[in-house]
Amino acid sequence: MLTKNPARNLLSRLLVAPLIFLGLASNVAVGQEKPELNIPEAARKTPEERSFKKKIEPLLEKYCLRCHNEKKMESGIRVDHLDGTMENNRLFLWRGIQGQVDEQAMPPEDELQPTSQERELLDGWIGQAMNAALARDREKNGSIRRLTVSQYRNTLRDLLGLEED
């Protein structure tokens, strides 16, 4: 946007021109916003999420979903909403599922049983996915260290040039 001040117009042109030449501000120069990156959905998923869809979800559907769905919820457990994202609030559920499968407590004896390879696959996937989930950076949930009074004063002085108490 051009202003009535010619010196300001010249200054803004001098600042933007080299950026345009370098191709860094081509969208800024014409007043357009940056285009959003179109990252495919599959590329945004973790390896655990991708393998969940292929290998783990069919096992849960075959052996668990009949009793642990939205309507039935045996023992208050649902597995129909699990999608392999390993959210922090679901890690406890996954740990419980892993324990039940390891001890061969689930599925019950009168139900269709997974093979030992399927049990190993499920156990290995849960272990690997939980390790990845526990290793990722987590939010601090607002637990930020507070500045001391002298640090606060120094910060204000450095950022804003204020020399006041």
Short mmCIF file of C-alpha atoms in Angstrom, two decimals:
data_model
loop_
_atom_site.label_atom_id
_atom_site.label_comp_id
_atom_site.label_asym_id
_atom_site.label_seq_id
_atom_site.Cartn_x
_atom_site.Cartn_y
_atom_site.Cartn_z
CA MET A 1 0.00 0.00 0.00
CA LEU A 2 1.44 3.33 -1.04
CA THR A 3 1.31 6.20 1.40
CA LYS A 4 1.48 9.92 0.70
CA ASN A 5 4.98 10.07 2.15
CA PRO A 6 7.41 9.56 -0.79
CA ALA A 7 10.36 8.82 1.51
CA ARG A 8 8.43 5.99 3.15
CA ASN A 9 7.40 4.60 -0.26
CA LEU A 10 11.01 4.63 -1.41
CA LEU A 11 12.16 2.96 1.80
CA SER A 12 9.57 0.20 1.55
CA ARG A 13 10.49 -0.41 -2.11
CA LEU A 14 14.16 -0.57 -1.24
CA LEU A 15 13.46 -3.13 1.48
CA VAL A 16 11.13 -5.32 -0.56
CA ALA A 17 12.98 -5.21 -3.91
CA PRO A 18 15.94 -7.42 -2.87
CA LEU A 19 13.54 -9.93 -1.36
CA ILE A 20 11.55 -10.09 -4.56
CA PHE A 21 14.75 -10.50 -6.53
CA LEU A 22 15.72 -13.43 -4.34
CA GLY A 23 12.24 -14.91 -4.61
CA LEU A 24 11.64 -14.75 -0.88
CA ALA A 25 8.78 -12.29 -0.84
CA SER A 26 7.00 -12.86 -4.14
CA ASN A 27 3.69 -13.49 -2.38
CA VAL A 28 4.18 -10.56 -0.02
CA ALA A 29 4.92 -8.17 -2.88
CA VAL A 30 1.63 -8.84 -4.62
CA GLY A 31 -0.36 -8.87 -1.40
CA GLN A 32 -1.11 -12.58 -1.34
CA GLU A 33 -0.88 -14.86 1.63
CA LYS A 34 1.35 -17.90 1.69
CA PRO A 35 -0.28 -21.00 0.23
CA GLU A 36 -0.85 -23.84 2.65
CA LEU A 37 1.26 -26.91 2.20
CA ASN A 38 -0.75 -29.81 0.86
CA ILE A 39 0.76 -32.72 2.75
CA PRO A 40 -1.00 -36.00 2.00
CA GLU A 41 -2.82 -37.60 4.92
CA ALA A 42 -0.67 -40.73 4.74
CA ALA A 43 2.54 -38.68 5.06
CA ARG A 44 1.31 -37.06 8.29
CA LYS A 45 0.79 -40.43 9.99
CA THR A 46 3.46 -42.07 12.10
CA PRO A 47 4.76 -45.53 11.18
CA GLU A 48 2.81 -46.92 14.13
CA GLU A 49 -0.44 -45.43 12.82
CA ARG A 50 0.15 -46.83 9.34
CA SER A 51 0.94 -50.33 10.63
CA PHE A 52 -2.06 -50.13 12.98
CA LYS A 53 -4.44 -49.81 10.03
CA LYS A 54 -2.88 -52.73 8.17
CA LYS A 55 -2.06 -55.20 10.93
CA ILE A 56 -3.56 -54.33 14.32
CA GLU A 57 -7.02 -53.00 13.49
CA PRO A 58 -8.04 -56.26 11.75
CA LEU A 59 -6.95 -58.21 14.86
CA LEU A 60 -8.98 -55.96 17.16
CA GLU A 61 -12.00 -56.29 14.88
CA LYS A 62 -11.67 -60.05 14.72
CA TYR A 63 -11.05 -60.82 18.41
CA CYS A 64 -12.13 -57.83 20.52
CA LEU A 65 -14.78 -55.70 18.87
CA ARG A 66 -17.69 -58.09 19.43
CA CYS A 67 -17.57 -57.51 23.20
CA HIS A 68 -15.72 -54.19 23.53
CA ASN A 69 -17.67 -51.82 21.32
CA GLU A 70 -19.76 -48.71 21.92
CA LYS A 71 -22.95 -50.67 22.69
CA LYS A 72 -21.67 -53.60 24.71
CA MET A 73 -18.52 -52.27 26.47
CA GLU A 74 -17.73 -55.38 28.53
CA SER A 75 -15.90 -54.37 31.75
CA GLY A 76 -16.21 -50.75 30.63
CA ILE A 77 -13.60 -51.21 27.90
CA ARG A 78 -14.05 -49.98 24.32
CA VAL A 79 -11.63 -50.67 21.50
CA ASP A 80 -13.74 -49.43 18.59
CA HIS A 81 -12.42 -45.88 18.96
CA LEU A 82 -8.71 -46.80 18.91
CA ASP A 83 -6.89 -45.58 15.83
CA GLY A 84 -3.19 -46.11 16.57
CA THR A 85 -2.41 -42.50 17.45
CA MET A 86 -1.33 -43.46 21.00
CA GLU A 87 -2.68 -40.34 22.63
CA ASN A 88 -1.53 -39.81 26.20
CA ASN A 89 -5.00 -40.41 27.64
CA ARG A 90 -5.16 -43.84 25.94
CA LEU A 91 -1.76 -45.21 26.96
CA PHE A 92 -3.27 -46.77 30.09
CA LEU A 93 -5.84 -48.60 27.96
CA TRP A 94 -3.14 -49.88 25.60
CA ARG A 95 -1.04 -51.07 28.53
CA GLY A 96 -4.08 -52.97 29.84
CA ILE A 97 -4.74 -54.52 26.44
CA GLN A 98 -1.12 -55.62 26.22
CA GLY A 99 -1.30 -57.22 29.65
CA GLN A 100 -4.51 -59.08 28.85
CA VAL A 101 -3.11 -60.41 25.58
CA ASP A 102 0.22 -61.43 27.18
CA GLU A 103 -1.51 -63.34 29.98
CA GLN A 104 -3.91 -64.87 27.45
CA ALA A 105 -6.80 -63.61 29.56
CA MET A 106 -8.40 -62.08 26.50
CA PRO A 107 -10.22 -63.15 24.50
CA PRO A 108 -12.04 -65.47 26.89
CA GLU A 109 -11.59 -69.22 26.42
CA ASP A 110 -15.03 -69.67 24.87
CA GLU A 111 -14.24 -67.14 22.09
CA LEU A 112 -12.14 -67.41 18.95
CA GLN A 113 -8.44 -67.29 19.99
CA PRO A 114 -5.61 -65.51 18.16
CA THR A 115 -2.62 -67.54 17.09
CA SER A 116 0.69 -67.15 18.92
CA GLN A 117 2.01 -65.13 15.95
CA GLU A 118 -0.96 -62.76 16.17
CA ARG A 119 -0.42 -62.37 19.93
CA GLU A 120 3.27 -61.63 19.34
CA LEU A 121 2.40 -59.13 16.61
CA LEU A 122 -0.07 -57.30 18.85
CA ASP A 123 2.30 -57.35 21.83
CA GLY A 124 5.24 -56.13 19.75
CA TRP A 125 3.24 -53.36 18.10
CA ILE A 126 1.85 -52.08 21.40
CA GLY A 127 5.32 -52.12 22.97
CA GLN A 128 6.89 -50.28 20.04
CA ALA A 129 4.06 -47.74 19.78
CA MET A 130 4.11 -47.05 23.52
CA ASN A 131 7.88 -46.53 23.48
CA ALA A 132 7.47 -44.06 20.61
CA ALA A 133 4.64 -42.30 22.45
CA LEU A 134 6.60 -42.01 25.67
CA ALA A 135 9.68 -40.72 23.81
CA ARG A 136 7.90 -37.88 22.00
CA ASP A 137 7.97 -34.32 23.28
CA ARG A 138 5.06 -33.64 25.54
CA GLU A 139 3.42 -30.41 26.48
CA LYS A 140 4.23 -29.09 29.90
CA ASN A 141 0.54 -28.41 30.63
CA GLY A 142 1.25 -24.86 31.74
CA SER A 143 4.13 -25.72 34.04
CA ILE A 144 6.46 -22.94 32.98
CA ARG A 145 9.23 -21.77 35.26
CA ARG A 146 8.50 -18.29 36.54
CA LEU A 147 10.97 -15.45 36.29
CA THR A 148 12.41 -13.90 39.41
CA VAL A 149 11.82 -10.19 39.94
CA SER A 150 15.33 -9.31 38.78
CA GLN A 151 14.98 -11.53 35.68
CA TYR A 152 11.65 -9.88 34.89
CA ARG A 153 13.17 -6.39 35.22
CA ASN A 154 16.13 -7.37 33.05
CA THR A 155 13.80 -8.79 30.42
CA LEU A 156 11.70 -5.62 30.30
CA ARG A 157 14.86 -3.50 30.13
CA ASP A 158 16.30 -5.60 27.28
CA LEU A 159 13.09 -5.90 25.25
CA LEU A 160 11.43 -2.56 25.80
CA GLY A 161 14.24 -0.32 27.01
CA LEU A 162 12.43 0.39 30.29
CA GLU A 163 14.66 1.42 33.19
CA GLU A 164 11.85 1.64 35.75
CA ASP A 165 11.08 -0.38 38.87
#
